[in-house]
Amino acid sequence: MQPALLGNLRHCSSSYYVGNVSVPLLCISALDDPVCTREAIPWDECRANKNIVLATPKNGGHLAFFEGLTASGLWWVRAVDEFLLVLHSSPYMHVQKEEISSLQSSEGISIDQGPYVNIAEDGMVAAMSGEQTRDDVSEDFKDSQKLHHIKTKEMISDAAQEEHPTEARSDFVLETAQTSEQHTNIQDIKSSNVTATVRRWLGCKASYRRSPFYDMIMKEPTSEEEFLAFTDLYRVSPYCQLAHFTANQAILEAFEKEEESNNRALHVIDFDVSYGFQWPSLIQSLSEKATSGNQISLRITGYGRSLEELQETESRLVSFSKGFRNLMFEFQGLLRGSKLINLRKKKNETVAVNLVFHLNTLNDFLKISDTLKSIHSLNPSIVVLVEQEGSRSPRSFLSRFMESLHYFAAMFDSLEDFLPLESSERLSIEKNLLGKEIKTMLNYDKDNNDSNCPRYEKMETWKGRMESHGFSGIKLSSKSLIQAKLLLKIRTHYSPLQFDGESNNGFRVFLRDDGRAISLGWQDRCLLTASAWHCV
């Protein structure tokens, strides 16, 4: 906001006008502040929304308040920013810099690449506008993208009419081989379109393993490359952050509900701790509730893919937690596949189970069932489930292909919201993260029962599965939805806050299942859904 207006607002007491609610979020009239005109929310829309309280400061203008959301409640954003800085000490963040000179330093990349909310020292929150600079794309490059679109549609049409889809796509082998001969390294292929990635895989799938370009296309990214790609996506996109913040909010509310009987102790069992990105915001939130004389204990038991990953995660989380002396933090790492009997439980502690992007990796229905039965035996206070939305059952190749194409097209398109077309970060995400998932999804062979293939299902499918194993859905609080909408405001470029779930040609969030689930969508495509459960 303009310095003069911001100075006046800092001396205004919002409680004098609207009672004990929250800090101002943004101006809602174009006349209030020309700087944030593009981000202004119409007065009528604010007035019609029950979660927003309006106020008129004595110095003039209009303010909007999210009821019940204080400035301290925005610390989950700042906590993640600080945690990402800790990652610079990790060797993973530096391995690629010598090999890929075009990659920018992580420290030099702004974590907010779109409009963001600025939190002033005194707690004021102001909407700011950050225009993103986009490099122009050559006409030749655009033409090649259109060609990929056209030929992929032709391939889909041909395959739909063929009894054997493999034969229908065999004519793409020659073209793919010719394309590969022009690029000695897969990194030189600058096409960022999802159809290009899919078409390269299809050509490889329809060819022989002895093909000169088979190994080049099917080569898996290194753990360092995958980590760097995940970090890039996490930093700029609301995709993973919304999943984590929504899960953390549900866990925090479960802890608060039992605060009088749990000895102020919380035990989180994370079935896929990955790189530990989810937990800094929870550490910060718990620390705000604790004092030096009345500490809170947080124990995280995390399952990881390797000892190295677990050690790295523990080091980062412990280092971050040292900044909060009123919080006792402990981390226990276990390799995936370890039995739940190895868990150490304390008397009366609140136990929360975190299932974020985990169950879909268990391709075997029996493994999913066994996992849910084991979790139910722990009698946790809450189970948080977050999964990608899809409908990939082991049917024909064509049906899996179409479903995957639609899902990943939405993921690729969403990158336009915060990354230029040919940025090194975007290419890293597309090749080493999304590209790997595409190959895994489409390479699934139901006859071989490939256990490494993720299983994306509809929310209704997961709901039925949870209920059949003795779990009942928990209605999410209004704060979860408010927080999700605010995250989109902070992290996305084109999407204003949406109050009733309608599409706005960008990211959107909306409630489902009578408020027991919250989904993140891109345009008309649902990307992921978060829900909370308890034992019955």
CSV table of C-alpha atoms in Angstrom, one decimal, residues 73-326:
chain,number,residue,atom,x,y,z
A,73,GLY,CA,-1.8,-16.9,12.0
A,74,LEU,CA,0.1,-16.0,8.8
A,75,TRP,CA,3.3,-17.2,10.3
A,76,TRP,CA,2.9,-20.5,8.5
A,77,VAL,CA,3.9,-18.7,5.3
A,78,ARG,CA,7.0,-17.1,7.0
A,79,ALA,CA,7.9,-20.4,8.6
A,80,VAL,CA,8.1,-22.1,5.2
A,81,ASP,CA,10.2,-19.3,3.8
A,82,GLU,CA,12.7,-19.6,6.7
A,83,PHE,CA,12.7,-23.4,6.4
A,84,LEU,CA,13.6,-23.2,2.7
A,85,LEU,CA,16.6,-21.0,3.6
A,86,VAL,CA,17.8,-23.9,5.9
A,87,LEU,CA,17.8,-26.1,2.8
A,88,HIS,CA,20.7,-24.2,1.4
A,89,SER,CA,23.0,-26.0,3.8
A,90,SER,CA,21.9,-29.3,2.2
A,91,PRO,CA,24.4,-30.8,-0.3
A,92,TYR,CA,21.4,-31.6,-2.5
A,93,MET,CA,20.9,-27.9,-3.2
A,94,HIS,CA,24.4,-27.5,-4.6
A,95,VAL,CA,25.1,-30.7,-6.5
A,96,GLN,CA,23.5,-29.5,-9.7
A,97,LYS,CA,25.0,-26.0,-9.8
A,98,GLU,CA,28.3,-27.0,-11.3
A,99,GLU,CA,26.6,-29.2,-13.9
A,100,ILE,CA,23.7,-26.8,-14.8
A,101,SER,CA,25.2,-23.3,-15.0
A,102,SER,CA,21.8,-21.9,-16.0
A,103,LEU,CA,20.2,-22.7,-12.7
A,104,GLN,CA,19.8,-19.7,-10.6
A,105,SER,CA,20.9,-19.6,-7.0
A,106,SER,CA,18.0,-20.6,-4.7
A,107,GLU,CA,18.9,-17.7,-2.4
A,108,GLY,CA,18.4,-15.3,-5.2
A,109,ILE,CA,14.9,-16.4,-6.2
A,110,SER,CA,11.9,-14.7,-4.6
A,111,ILE,CA,9.6,-17.1,-3.0
A,112,ASP,CA,6.6,-14.9,-4.0
A,113,GLN,CA,6.4,-14.6,-7.7
A,114,GLY,CA,2.9,-13.2,-7.9
A,115,PRO,CA,0.8,-10.9,-5.8
A,116,TYR,CA,1.6,-11.3,-2.2
A,117,VAL,CA,0.6,-10.2,1.3
A,118,ASN,CA,3.1,-8.1,3.0
A,119,ILE,CA,3.2,-8.5,6.8
A,120,ALA,CA,4.5,-5.3,8.4
A,121,GLU,CA,6.5,-5.3,11.7
A,122,ASP,CA,3.5,-4.2,13.7
A,123,GLY,CA,1.2,-6.9,12.3
A,124,MET,CA,-0.5,-5.0,9.5
A,125,VAL,CA,-1.3,-7.0,6.4
A,126,ALA,CA,-1.5,-5.3,3.1
A,127,ALA,CA,-2.1,-6.6,-0.4
A,128,MET,CA,0.8,-5.9,-2.7
A,129,SER,CA,1.0,-6.3,-6.5
A,130,GLY,CA,4.0,-8.0,-8.1
A,131,GLU,CA,3.9,-8.1,-11.9
A,132,GLN,CA,5.9,-11.0,-13.2
A,133,THR,CA,8.3,-10.6,-16.1
A,134,ARG,CA,7.8,-13.1,-18.9
A,135,ASP,CA,10.4,-13.7,-21.7
A,136,ASP,CA,8.9,-13.6,-25.1
A,137,VAL,CA,8.7,-16.9,-26.9
A,138,SER,CA,9.7,-17.2,-30.5
A,139,GLU,CA,7.2,-17.9,-33.2
A,140,ASP,CA,9.0,-21.1,-34.2
A,141,PHE,CA,8.7,-22.4,-30.7
A,142,LYS,CA,5.0,-21.6,-30.6
A,143,ASP,CA,4.5,-23.3,-33.9
A,144,SER,CA,6.2,-26.4,-32.6
A,145,GLN,CA,3.9,-26.4,-29.6
A,146,LYS,CA,0.8,-26.2,-31.9
A,147,LEU,CA,2.2,-29.1,-34.0
A,148,HIS,CA,2.6,-31.2,-30.9
A,149,HIS,CA,-1.0,-30.5,-30.0
A,150,ILE,CA,-2.3,-31.4,-33.4
A,151,LYS,CA,-0.4,-34.6,-33.8
A,152,THR,CA,-1.2,-35.8,-30.3
A,153,LYS,CA,-4.9,-35.3,-30.9
A,154,GLU,CA,-4.5,-37.3,-34.1
A,155,MET,CA,-2.8,-40.0,-32.2
A,156,ILE,CA,-5.6,-40.1,-29.6
A,157,SER,CA,-8.2,-40.2,-32.4
A,158,ASP,CA,-6.4,-43.1,-34.2
A,159,ALA,CA,-5.8,-45.0,-31.0
A,160,ALA,CA,-9.5,-44.7,-30.0
A,161,GLN,CA,-10.4,-46.5,-33.3
A,162,GLU,CA,-7.9,-49.3,-33.0
A,163,GLU,CA,-8.4,-52.5,-31.2
A,164,HIS,CA,-4.7,-52.6,-30.3
A,165,PRO,CA,-3.5,-49.2,-29.1
A,166,THR,CA,0.2,-50.2,-29.4
A,167,GLU,CA,-0.2,-50.5,-33.2
A,168,ALA,CA,-2.0,-47.2,-33.4
A,169,ARG,CA,0.9,-45.3,-31.8
A,170,SER,CA,3.8,-47.2,-33.6
A,171,ASP,CA,3.9,-44.6,-36.3
A,172,PHE,CA,5.3,-42.2,-33.8
A,173,VAL,CA,8.5,-44.1,-33.4
A,174,LEU,CA,10.2,-42.8,-36.5
A,175,GLU,CA,9.3,-39.2,-35.7
A,176,THR,CA,10.5,-39.5,-32.1
A,177,ALA,CA,13.7,-41.1,-33.2
A,178,GLN,CA,14.4,-38.3,-35.6
A,179,THR,CA,13.6,-35.8,-32.9
A,180,SER,CA,16.0,-37.6,-30.5
A,181,GLU,CA,18.8,-37.5,-33.1
A,182,GLN,CA,18.6,-33.7,-33.1
A,183,HIS,CA,19.1,-33.6,-29.4
A,184,THR,CA,22.1,-35.5,-27.9
A,185,ASN,CA,20.7,-34.9,-24.4
A,186,ILE,CA,17.1,-34.9,-23.1
A,187,GLN,CA,17.9,-31.6,-21.3
A,188,ASP,CA,18.3,-29.9,-24.7
A,189,ILE,CA,14.7,-30.5,-25.5
A,190,LYS,CA,13.1,-27.2,-24.7
A,191,SER,CA,9.5,-28.2,-25.2
A,192,SER,CA,7.6,-27.6,-22.0
A,193,ASN,CA,4.3,-28.9,-23.3
A,194,VAL,CA,2.8,-32.0,-21.6
A,195,THR,CA,2.1,-33.5,-25.0
A,196,ALA,CA,5.8,-33.4,-25.9
A,197,THR,CA,6.7,-35.3,-22.8
A,198,VAL,CA,3.9,-37.8,-23.4
A,199,ARG,CA,4.8,-38.2,-27.1
A,200,ARG,CA,8.5,-38.9,-26.3
A,201,TRP,CA,7.4,-41.6,-23.9
A,202,LEU,CA,4.9,-43.1,-26.4
A,203,GLY,CA,7.6,-43.3,-29.0
A,204,CYS,CA,9.8,-45.1,-26.5
A,205,LYS,CA,7.0,-47.4,-25.4
A,206,ALA,CA,6.3,-48.5,-28.9
A,207,SER,CA,9.9,-49.1,-29.7
A,208,TYR,CA,12.4,-51.8,-28.8
A,209,ARG,CA,14.6,-51.5,-25.7
A,210,ARG,CA,17.6,-51.7,-28.0
A,211,SER,CA,16.5,-48.4,-29.6
A,212,PRO,CA,19.4,-45.8,-29.4
A,213,PHE,CA,17.1,-43.3,-27.7
A,214,TYR,CA,15.2,-45.7,-25.3
A,215,ASP,CA,17.6,-45.3,-22.4
A,216,MET,CA,17.9,-41.6,-22.9
A,217,ILE,CA,14.1,-41.0,-22.6
A,218,MET,CA,13.5,-43.6,-19.9
A,219,LYS,CA,16.5,-42.6,-17.7
A,220,GLU,CA,15.4,-41.8,-14.2
A,221,PRO,CA,16.4,-38.5,-12.6
A,222,THR,CA,19.0,-38.7,-9.8
A,223,SER,CA,17.8,-38.2,-6.2
A,224,GLU,CA,19.5,-34.8,-6.3
A,225,GLU,CA,17.7,-33.7,-9.5
A,226,GLU,CA,14.4,-34.9,-8.1
A,227,PHE,CA,15.0,-33.1,-4.8
A,228,LEU,CA,15.8,-29.8,-6.6
A,229,ALA,CA,12.7,-30.1,-8.8
A,230,PHE,CA,10.5,-30.7,-5.8
A,231,THR,CA,12.0,-27.7,-4.0
A,232,ASP,CA,11.3,-25.5,-7.0
A,233,LEU,CA,7.7,-26.7,-7.2
A,234,TYR,CA,7.2,-26.3,-3.5
A,235,ARG,CA,8.6,-22.8,-3.5
A,236,VAL,CA,6.5,-21.3,-6.2
A,237,SER,CA,3.3,-23.4,-6.4
A,238,PRO,CA,0.4,-23.7,-3.9
A,239,TYR,CA,0.0,-27.4,-4.8
A,240,CYS,CA,2.0,-29.0,-2.0
A,241,GLN,CA,1.7,-26.1,0.4
A,242,LEU,CA,-2.0,-26.2,0.4
A,243,ALA,CA,-1.9,-30.0,1.1
A,244,HIS,CA,0.5,-29.4,4.0
A,245,PHE,CA,-1.2,-26.4,5.5
A,246,THR,CA,-4.6,-27.9,5.4
A,247,ALA,CA,-3.3,-31.1,7.1
A,248,ASN,CA,-1.5,-29.1,9.7
A,249,GLN,CA,-4.6,-27.0,10.5
A,250,ALA,CA,-6.6,-30.2,11.2
A,251,ILE,CA,-3.8,-31.7,13.3
A,252,LEU,CA,-3.5,-28.4,15.3
A,253,GLU,CA,-7.2,-28.3,16.0
A,254,ALA,CA,-7.2,-32.0,17.1
A,255,PHE,CA,-4.4,-31.1,19.6
A,256,GLU,CA,-6.3,-28.1,20.9
A,257,LYS,CA,-9.4,-30.2,21.5
A,258,GLU,CA,-7.4,-32.5,23.8
A,259,GLU,CA,-5.2,-29.9,25.3
A,260,GLU,CA,-6.5,-30.4,28.8
A,261,SER,CA,-5.8,-34.1,28.9
A,262,ASN,CA,-2.8,-34.7,26.5
A,263,ASN,CA,-0.1,-33.2,28.8
A,264,ARG,CA,0.5,-30.7,26.0
A,265,ALA,CA,2.2,-33.5,23.9
A,266,LEU,CA,1.6,-34.1,20.2
A,267,HIS,CA,2.9,-37.2,18.4
A,268,VAL,CA,2.6,-37.1,14.6
A,269,ILE,CA,3.2,-40.3,12.6
A,270,ASP,CA,4.1,-39.3,9.0
A,271,PHE,CA,3.9,-42.2,6.6
A,272,ASP,CA,5.9,-40.3,4.0
A,273,VAL,CA,8.0,-37.6,5.6
A,274,SER,CA,9.8,-37.0,2.3
A,275,TYR,CA,12.0,-33.9,2.8
A,276,GLY,CA,10.1,-32.7,5.9
A,277,PHE,CA,8.7,-29.6,4.2
A,278,GLN,CA,5.4,-30.0,5.9
A,279,TRP,CA,6.4,-29.5,9.5
A,280,PRO,CA,8.0,-26.1,10.0
A,281,SER,CA,4.6,-24.4,9.9
A,282,LEU,CA,3.3,-26.8,12.5
A,283,ILE,CA,6.4,-26.2,14.7
A,284,GLN,CA,5.7,-22.4,14.4
A,285,SER,CA,2.0,-22.7,15.2
A,286,LEU,CA,2.6,-24.9,18.3
A,287,SER,CA,5.3,-22.5,19.5
A,288,GLU,CA,2.8,-19.6,19.5
A,289,LYS,CA,0.7,-21.6,21.9
A,290,ALA,CA,3.6,-22.4,24.3
A,291,THR,CA,5.5,-20.4,26.9
A,292,SER,CA,8.8,-21.0,28.6
A,293,GLY,CA,7.0,-22.1,31.7
A,294,ASN,CA,4.4,-24.2,29.8
A,295,GLN,CA,6.1,-25.9,27.0
A,296,ILE,CA,4.6,-28.1,24.3
A,297,SER,CA,6.2,-31.4,23.2
A,298,LEU,CA,6.2,-32.3,19.5
A,299,ARG,CA,7.4,-35.8,18.4
A,300,ILE,CA,7.4,-36.7,14.7
A,301,THR,CA,7.9,-40.3,13.6
A,302,GLY,CA,8.6,-40.1,9.9
A,303,TYR,CA,8.9,-42.9,7.4
A,304,GLY,CA,11.4,-42.4,4.6
A,305,ARG,CA,12.8,-44.1,1.5
A,306,SER,CA,16.5,-44.2,2.7
A,307,LEU,CA,18.6,-43.5,5.7
A,308,GLU,CA,20.3,-40.6,4.0
A,309,GLU,CA,16.9,-39.0,3.4
A,310,LEU,CA,15.9,-39.5,7.0
A,311,GLN,CA,19.1,-38.1,8.3
A,312,GLU,CA,18.9,-35.0,6.1
A,313,THR,CA,15.3,-34.4,7.1
A,314,GLU,CA,16.1,-34.8,10.8
A,315,SER,CA,19.0,-32.4,10.5
A,316,ARG,CA,16.9,-29.7,8.8
A,317,LEU,CA,13.9,-30.0,11.2
A,318,VAL,CA,16.1,-30.1,14.4
A,319,SER,CA,18.0,-27.1,13.1
A,320,PHE,CA,14.8,-25.2,12.4
A,321,SER,CA,13.2,-26.1,15.8
A,322,LYS,CA,16.1,-24.7,17.8
A,323,GLY,CA,14.7,-21.3,17.1
A,324,PHE,CA,11.7,-22.1,19.3
A,325,ARG,CA,12.9,-22.6,22.8
A,326,ASN,CA,9.4,-23.0,24.3
